mmCIF file of C-alpha atoms in Angstrom:
data_model
loop_
_atom_site.group_PDB
_atom_site.id
_atom_site.type_symbol
_atom_site.label_atom_id
_atom_site.label_comp_id
_atom_site.label_asym_id
_atom_site.label_seq_id
_atom_site.Cartn_x
_atom_site.Cartn_y
_atom_site.Cartn_z
ATOM 1 C CA UNK A 1 7.231 -10.378 -6.630
ATOM 2 C CA UNK A 2 6.504 -14.017 -7.271
ATOM 3 C CA UNK A 3 3.848 -16.296 -8.606
ATOM 4 C CA UNK A 4 1.109 -18.137 -6.794
ATOM 5 C CA UNK A 5 -2.399 -19.366 -7.497
ATOM 6 C CA UNK A 6 -4.646 -17.417 -5.129
ATOM 7 C CA UNK A 7 -8.117 -18.674 -4.439
ATOM 8 C CA UNK A 8 -10.821 -16.095 -4.952
ATOM 9 C CA UNK A 9 -13.301 -15.792 -2.115
ATOM 10 C CA UNK A 10 -15.642 -13.298 -0.575
ATOM 11 C CA UNK A 11 -14.948 -11.904 2.853
ATOM 12 C CA UNK A 12 -17.251 -9.618 4.815
ATOM 13 C CA UNK A 13 -15.923 -6.989 7.195
ATOM 14 C CA UNK A 14 -16.156 -7.846 10.865
ATOM 15 C CA UNK A 15 -17.936 -5.466 13.164
ATOM 16 C CA UNK A 16 -15.231 -3.854 15.270
ATOM 17 C CA UNK A 17 -16.910 -4.252 18.609
ATOM 18 C CA UNK A 18 -15.404 -5.073 21.972
ATOM 19 C CA UNK A 19 -14.926 -8.749 21.128
ATOM 20 C CA UNK A 20 -12.080 -9.377 18.714
ATOM 21 C CA UNK A 21 -12.691 -11.601 15.715
ATOM 22 C CA UNK A 22 -10.425 -12.586 12.877
ATOM 23 C CA UNK A 23 -10.989 -14.110 9.480
ATOM 24 C CA UNK A 24 -8.916 -14.957 6.442
ATOM 25 C CA UNK A 25 -9.748 -15.081 2.765
ATOM 26 C CA UNK A 26 -8.469 -18.609 2.147
ATOM 27 C CA UNK A 27 -5.328 -18.506 0.054
ATOM 28 C CA UNK A 28 -5.623 -14.777 -0.586
ATOM 29 C CA UNK A 29 -2.881 -13.602 1.756
ATOM 30 C CA UNK A 30 -4.829 -11.227 3.984
ATOM 31 C CA UNK A 31 -5.866 -11.563 7.620
ATOM 32 C CA UNK A 32 -8.547 -9.266 9.039
ATOM 33 C CA UNK A 33 -9.119 -8.677 12.723
ATOM 34 C CA UNK A 34 -11.620 -6.264 14.264
ATOM 35 C CA UNK A 35 -11.549 -5.253 17.918
ATOM 36 C CA UNK A 36 -12.397 -2.156 19.965
ATOM 37 C CA UNK A 37 -13.029 0.013 16.916
ATOM 38 C CA UNK A 38 -9.782 -0.997 15.177
ATOM 39 C CA UNK A 39 -9.799 -2.994 11.936
ATOM 40 C CA UNK A 40 -6.381 -4.584 11.337
ATOM 41 C CA UNK A 41 -5.456 -5.794 7.855
ATOM 42 C CA UNK A 42 -2.394 -8.051 7.905
ATOM 43 C CA UNK A 43 -0.506 -9.089 4.793
ATOM 44 C CA UNK A 44 -0.049 -12.827 5.346
ATOM 45 C CA UNK A 45 1.471 -14.213 2.158
ATOM 46 C CA UNK A 46 4.877 -14.574 3.720
ATOM 47 C CA UNK A 47 6.063 -17.409 1.456
ATOM 48 C CA UNK A 48 5.787 -14.908 -1.434
ATOM 49 C CA UNK A 49 7.147 -11.968 0.584
ATOM 50 C CA UNK A 50 3.608 -10.561 0.847
ATOM 51 C CA UNK A 51 3.537 -9.759 -2.882
ATOM 52 C CA UNK A 52 0.149 -8.365 -3.898
ATOM 53 C CA UNK A 53 -2.157 -10.297 -6.223
ATOM 54 C CA UNK A 54 -5.261 -8.958 -7.956
ATOM 55 C CA UNK A 55 -7.372 -10.923 -5.459
ATOM 56 C CA UNK A 56 -5.569 -9.218 -2.570
ATOM 57 C CA UNK A 57 -6.116 -5.772 -4.075
ATOM 58 C CA UNK A 58 -9.804 -6.562 -4.427
ATOM 59 C CA UNK A 59 -10.030 -7.673 -0.804
ATOM 60 C CA UNK A 60 -8.205 -4.561 0.396
ATOM 61 C CA UNK A 61 -10.557 -2.390 -1.666
ATOM 62 C CA UNK A 62 -13.564 -4.221 -0.201
ATOM 63 C CA UNK A 63 -12.232 -3.774 3.323
ATOM 64 C CA UNK A 64 -11.702 -0.022 2.972
ATOM 65 C CA UNK A 65 -14.989 0.583 1.155
ATOM 66 C CA UNK A 66 -16.926 -1.340 3.797
ATOM 67 C CA UNK A 67 -15.022 0.163 6.734
ATOM 68 C CA UNK A 68 -15.768 3.678 5.496
ATOM 69 C CA UNK A 69 -19.479 3.006 6.055
ATOM 70 C CA UNK A 70 -19.172 0.815 9.158
ATOM 71 C CA UNK A 71 -19.815 2.870 12.288
ATOM 72 C CA UNK A 72 -18.088 0.201 14.393
ATOM 73 C CA UNK A 73 -14.779 0.768 12.574
ATOM 74 C CA UNK A 74 -13.071 3.955 13.716
ATOM 75 C CA UNK A 75 -9.444 3.261 12.705
ATOM 76 C CA UNK A 76 -7.713 0.939 10.214
ATOM 77 C CA UNK A 77 -4.219 -0.546 10.637
ATOM 78 C CA UNK A 78 -2.250 -2.111 7.772
ATOM 79 C CA UNK A 79 0.678 -4.309 8.771
ATOM 80 C CA UNK A 80 2.983 -7.040 7.509
ATOM 81 C CA UNK A 81 5.533 -9.360 9.091
ATOM 82 C CA UNK A 82 8.607 -8.386 11.118
ATOM 83 C CA UNK A 83 10.765 -9.518 8.171
ATOM 84 C CA UNK A 84 8.858 -8.037 5.218
ATOM 85 C CA UNK A 85 6.020 -5.612 4.577
ATOM 86 C CA UNK A 86 5.506 -6.294 0.855
ATOM 87 C CA UNK A 87 7.649 -7.130 -2.171
ATOM 88 C CA UNK A 88 5.196 -5.171 -4.334
ATOM 89 C CA UNK A 89 3.195 -6.708 -7.153
ATOM 90 C CA UNK A 90 3.204 -10.426 -7.822
ATOM 91 C CA UNK A 91 4.635 -10.123 -11.328
ATOM 92 C CA UNK A 92 3.259 -13.392 -12.707
ATOM 93 C CA UNK A 93 -0.213 -12.665 -11.331
ATOM 94 C CA UNK A 94 0.016 -9.076 -12.572
ATOM 95 C CA UNK A 95 0.807 -10.223 -16.127
ATOM 96 C CA UNK A 96 -2.252 -12.475 -16.152
ATOM 97 C CA UNK A 97 -4.630 -9.701 -15.078
ATOM 98 C CA UNK A 98 -7.074 -8.291 -17.658
ATOM 99 C CA UNK A 99 -5.742 -5.177 -19.382
ATOM 100 C CA UNK A 100 -8.513 -2.941 -18.089
ATOM 101 C CA UNK A 101 -6.094 -0.279 -16.865
ATOM 102 C CA UNK A 102 -7.909 2.075 -14.481
ATOM 103 C CA UNK A 103 -10.479 -0.567 -13.539
ATOM 104 C CA UNK A 104 -7.868 -2.988 -12.220
ATOM 105 C CA UNK A 105 -8.423 -3.965 -8.559
ATOM 106 C CA UNK A 106 -5.188 -2.149 -7.648
ATOM 107 C CA UNK A 107 -6.611 1.199 -8.744
ATOM 108 C CA UNK A 108 -9.917 0.500 -7.010
ATOM 109 C CA UNK A 109 -7.922 -0.095 -3.816
ATOM 110 C CA UNK A 110 -5.863 3.069 -4.313
ATOM 111 C CA UNK A 111 -8.974 5.210 -4.764
ATOM 112 C CA UNK A 112 -10.525 3.623 -1.669
ATOM 113 C CA UNK A 113 -7.543 4.240 0.617
ATOM 114 C CA UNK A 114 -6.913 7.734 -0.790
ATOM 115 C CA UNK A 115 -10.510 8.773 -0.099
ATOM 116 C CA UNK A 116 -10.842 6.907 3.214
ATOM 117 C CA UNK A 117 -12.256 9.359 5.783
ATOM 118 C CA UNK A 118 -11.032 7.681 8.983
ATOM 119 C CA UNK A 119 -7.484 7.403 10.361
ATOM 120 C CA UNK A 120 -5.222 4.826 8.695
ATOM 121 C CA UNK A 121 -2.042 3.585 10.375
ATOM 122 C CA UNK A 122 0.705 1.340 9.047
ATOM 123 C CA UNK A 123 3.436 -0.775 10.618
ATOM 124 C CA UNK A 124 6.282 -1.439 8.171
ATOM 125 C CA UNK A 125 9.211 -3.810 8.653
ATOM 126 C CA UNK A 126 11.659 -5.118 6.093
ATOM 127 C CA UNK A 127 11.247 -4.466 2.349
ATOM 128 C CA UNK A 128 8.387 -2.227 1.199
ATOM 129 C CA UNK A 129 8.566 -2.253 -2.601
ATOM 130 C CA UNK A 130 6.372 -0.358 -5.055
ATOM 131 C CA UNK A 131 2.841 -0.380 -3.699
ATOM 132 C CA UNK A 132 4.380 -1.348 -0.348
ATOM 133 C CA UNK A 133 5.776 2.187 -0.204
ATOM 134 C CA UNK A 134 3.193 4.194 -2.148
ATOM 135 C CA UNK A 135 0.241 3.055 -0.042
ATOM 136 C CA UNK A 136 1.998 4.641 2.956
ATOM 137 C CA UNK A 137 1.451 8.054 1.360
ATOM 138 C CA UNK A 138 -2.242 7.573 2.175
ATOM 139 C CA UNK A 139 -1.654 6.552 5.800
ATOM 140 C CA UNK A 140 -1.932 9.118 8.569
ATOM 141 C CA UNK A 141 0.626 7.529 10.901
ATOM 142 C CA UNK A 142 3.442 5.144 9.930
ATOM 143 C CA UNK A 143 5.650 3.176 12.330
ATOM 144 C CA UNK A 144 8.719 1.477 10.873
ATOM 145 C CA UNK A 145 11.011 -1.227 12.096
ATOM 146 C CA UNK A 146 14.670 -0.262 11.929
ATOM 147 C CA UNK A 147 15.003 -2.910 9.187
ATOM 148 C CA UNK A 148 12.521 -1.151 6.871
ATOM 149 C CA UNK A 149 13.682 -0.546 3.298
ATOM 150 C CA UNK A 150 11.631 1.399 0.758
ATOM 151 C CA UNK A 151 11.900 1.137 -3.043
ATOM 152 C CA UNK A 152 9.939 2.517 -6.006
ATOM 153 C CA UNK A 153 11.275 0.623 -9.057
ATOM 154 C CA UNK A 154 8.544 1.632 -11.511
ATOM 155 C CA UNK A 155 10.874 3.117 -14.145
ATOM 156 C CA UNK A 156 13.084 0.022 -13.923
ATOM 157 C CA UNK A 157 10.035 -1.993 -15.010
ATOM 158 C CA UNK A 158 9.235 0.360 -17.882
ATOM 159 C CA UNK A 159 6.322 1.842 -15.939
ATOM 160 C CA UNK A 160 5.368 5.101 -14.212
ATOM 161 C CA UNK A 161 4.550 5.791 -10.548
ATOM 162 C CA UNK A 162 1.114 5.019 -9.124
ATOM 163 C CA UNK A 163 -0.967 5.803 -6.031
ATOM 164 C CA UNK A 164 -0.572 9.532 -6.598
ATOM 165 C CA UNK A 165 3.113 9.202 -5.696
ATOM 166 C CA UNK A 166 4.206 11.461 -8.567
ATOM 167 C CA UNK A 167 2.289 14.236 -6.795
ATOM 168 C CA UNK A 168 2.730 13.344 -3.130
ATOM 169 C CA UNK A 169 6.394 12.304 -3.005
ATOM 170 C CA UNK A 170 7.804 15.622 -4.335
ATOM 171 C CA UNK A 171 5.634 17.489 -1.831
ATOM 172 C CA UNK A 172 6.919 15.286 0.965
ATOM 173 C CA UNK A 173 10.587 14.922 -0.009
ATOM 174 C CA UNK A 174 11.265 17.761 -2.413
ATOM 175 C CA UNK A 175 11.748 17.329 -6.150
ATOM 176 C CA UNK A 176 15.355 16.126 -6.089
ATOM 177 C CA UNK A 177 14.927 13.418 -3.467
ATOM 178 C CA UNK A 178 11.694 12.269 -5.075
ATOM 179 C CA UNK A 179 13.583 12.033 -8.372
ATOM 180 C CA UNK A 180 16.179 9.782 -6.744
ATOM 181 C CA UNK A 181 13.404 7.513 -5.561
ATOM 182 C CA UNK A 182 11.245 7.568 -8.706
ATOM 183 C CA UNK A 183 13.654 8.116 -11.627
ATOM 184 C CA UNK A 184 16.623 6.122 -10.356
ATOM 185 C CA UNK A 185 14.541 3.722 -8.299
ATOM 186 C CA UNK A 186 17.144 3.885 -5.553
ATOM 187 C CA UNK A 187 16.074 2.371 -2.233
ATOM 188 C CA UNK A 188 16.027 4.367 0.981
ATOM 189 C CA UNK A 189 15.859 3.231 4.551
ATOM 190 C CA UNK A 190 14.003 3.904 7.786
ATOM 191 C CA UNK A 191 16.067 6.888 8.949
ATOM 192 C CA UNK A 192 15.738 8.670 5.592
ATOM 193 C CA UNK A 193 12.013 7.917 5.547
ATOM 194 C CA UNK A 194 11.641 9.444 8.998
ATOM 195 C CA UNK A 195 13.747 12.449 8.022
ATOM 196 C CA UNK A 196 11.428 13.365 5.131
ATOM 197 C CA UNK A 197 8.254 12.657 7.107
ATOM 198 C CA UNK A 198 7.103 9.383 5.545
ATOM 199 C CA UNK A 199 7.623 7.601 8.879
ATOM 200 C CA UNK A 200 6.611 8.875 12.329
ATOM 201 C CA UNK A 201 8.780 6.681 14.496
ATOM 202 C CA UNK A 202 11.415 3.937 14.155
ATOM 203 C CA UNK A 203 11.298 1.006 16.562
ATOM 204 C CA UNK A 204 12.773 -2.508 16.734
ATOM 205 C CA UNK A 205 10.953 -4.676 14.148
ATOM 206 C CA UNK A 206 9.276 -6.840 16.780
ATOM 207 C CA UNK A 207 7.680 -3.704 18.283
ATOM 208 C CA UNK A 208 6.325 -2.032 15.124
ATOM 209 C CA UNK A 209 2.958 -3.796 14.913
ATOM 210 C CA UNK A 210 2.376 -3.320 18.646
ATOM 211 C CA UNK A 211 3.225 0.380 18.374
ATOM 212 C CA UNK A 212 0.685 0.841 15.580
ATOM 213 C CA UNK A 213 -1.948 -0.973 17.645
ATOM 214 C CA UNK A 214 -1.271 1.175 20.719
ATOM 215 C CA UNK A 215 -1.696 4.353 18.694
ATOM 216 C CA UNK A 216 -4.773 2.980 16.914
ATOM 217 C CA UNK A 217 -6.480 2.205 20.230
ATOM 218 C CA UNK A 218 -5.736 5.767 21.380
ATOM 219 C CA UNK A 219 -7.339 7.150 18.231
ATOM 220 C CA UNK A 220 -10.359 4.839 18.451
ATOM 221 C CA UNK A 221 -11.107 6.226 21.929
ATOM 222 C CA UNK A 222 -11.329 9.794 20.618
ATOM 223 C CA UNK A 223 -14.550 11.426 19.340
ATOM 224 C CA UNK A 224 -15.107 10.138 15.810
ATOM 225 C CA UNK A 225 -16.686 13.320 14.451
ATOM 226 C CA UNK A 226 -13.634 15.315 15.528
ATOM 227 C CA UNK A 227 -11.264 12.758 13.963
ATOM 228 C CA UNK A 228 -13.168 12.825 10.671
ATOM 229 C CA UNK A 229 -13.294 16.621 10.572
ATOM 230 C CA UNK A 230 -9.598 16.966 11.383
ATOM 231 C CA UNK A 231 -8.509 14.433 8.754
ATOM 232 C CA UNK A 232 -10.745 16.136 6.180
ATOM 233 C CA UNK A 233 -9.147 19.495 6.988
ATOM 234 C CA UNK A 234 -5.636 18.011 6.901
ATOM 235 C CA UNK A 235 -6.298 16.617 3.434
ATOM 236 C CA UNK A 236 -8.029 19.798 2.302
ATOM 237 C CA UNK A 237 -8.176 20.618 -1.390
ATOM 238 C CA UNK A 238 -5.408 18.085 -2.028
ATOM 239 C CA UNK A 239 -7.915 15.218 -1.844
ATOM 240 C CA UNK A 240 -9.492 15.862 -5.244
ATOM 241 C CA UNK A 241 -6.084 16.563 -6.751
ATOM 242 C CA UNK A 242 -4.705 13.254 -5.466
ATOM 243 C CA UNK A 243 -7.656 11.265 -6.820
ATOM 244 C CA UNK A 244 -7.278 12.970 -10.202
ATOM 245 C CA UNK A 245 -3.556 12.152 -10.233
ATOM 246 C CA UNK A 246 -4.258 8.503 -9.377
ATOM 247 C CA UNK A 247 -6.543 8.344 -12.426
ATOM 248 C CA UNK A 248 -3.969 10.061 -14.648
ATOM 249 C CA UNK A 249 -1.220 7.725 -13.473
ATOM 250 C CA UNK A 250 -3.500 4.730 -14.076
ATOM 251 C CA UNK A 251 -4.072 5.807 -17.687
ATOM 252 C CA UNK A 252 -0.359 6.315 -18.394
ATOM 253 C CA UNK A 253 0.544 3.150 -16.470
ATOM 254 C CA UNK A 254 -1.815 1.182 -18.717
ATOM 255 C CA UNK A 255 -0.237 2.649 -21.854
ATOM 256 C CA UNK A 256 3.305 1.923 -20.660
ATOM 257 C CA UNK A 257 2.334 -1.608 -19.686
ATOM 258 C CA UNK A 258 1.897 -2.370 -23.403
ATOM 259 C CA UNK A 259 5.308 -0.935 -24.316
ATOM 260 C CA UNK A 260 8.340 -2.957 -25.496
ATOM 261 C CA UNK A 261 10.299 -1.699 -22.472
ATOM 262 C CA UNK A 262 7.763 -3.090 -20.005
ATOM 263 C CA UNK A 263 7.608 -6.401 -21.874
ATOM 264 C CA UNK A 264 11.409 -6.642 -21.755
ATOM 265 C CA UNK A 265 11.502 -5.743 -18.045
ATOM 266 C CA UNK A 266 8.862 -8.306 -17.117
ATOM 267 C CA UNK A 267 10.455 -11.016 -19.277
ATOM 268 C CA UNK A 268 13.842 -10.324 -17.713
ATOM 269 C CA UNK A 269 12.344 -10.549 -14.239
ATOM 270 C CA UNK A 270 10.708 -13.907 -14.939
ATOM 271 C CA UNK A 271 13.892 -15.195 -16.628
ATOM 272 C CA UNK A 272 16.050 -13.883 -13.757
ATOM 273 C CA UNK A 273 18.307 -11.810 -15.985
ATOM 274 C CA UNK A 274 19.165 -8.142 -16.338
ATOM 275 C CA UNK A 275 16.850 -6.278 -18.751
ATOM 276 C CA UNK A 276 18.345 -4.834 -21.923
ATOM 277 C CA UNK A 277 16.794 -1.481 -22.831
ATOM 278 C CA UNK A 278 19.599 -0.482 -25.224
ATOM 279 C CA UNK A 279 17.488 -0.931 -28.356
ATOM 280 C CA UNK A 280 14.256 0.438 -26.919
#
């Protein structure tokens, strides 16, 4: 959660053929590599702990929207560094974003990944804060380094959950454990994440990205129509419910963003002090 000055640029999706190709949106913090049916999206803003900017959300949304219609892409992998997956939102960048609530690039990305019809895998090492955790709820397979740490500090920032997490986390963890994560904002670690089903397997951090790639290649070799049908059946009626919840959360998130509590939380973060909610 830190400030930078990302450079906006366009970036077309590579065809995921047999020859691997990579490209980077200059300054945007995302690397894209397509090979053998697998599109890999790597968070590469390591100097800012892979904190998401509005530009990055837009590029992620573009990548998922394009990959959904690209016959050469059969599987998508999202990964970070061995030391950090993502510190969540870049607070300074987030504060500068237009107050268009549900039309923010973050919500466009969330709708795109939630509705994505093909398998999505993630490799997570180190901190996964906010969106770094909630996006995993829309991944089909998640591989975590044993250093992974998950946190959902929305309430601490005067905000509400996003990404459909208010619906999906209680179903995954149970109400009480989801309340620990969402109301208290208490972090949890790789073993707890595996126990509740958020993570498939825990490996040494240096092996997590490779594990996700191995599994992605296996999936890409399977019949695409069968993969699509099976994922659609796995999601079932929940799909529409999740998309509706994402929209509801976006509306409430936008309202709370204007609140005195959120202003105090964001000011305290930028001033590196503890927020004071006693009079709010």
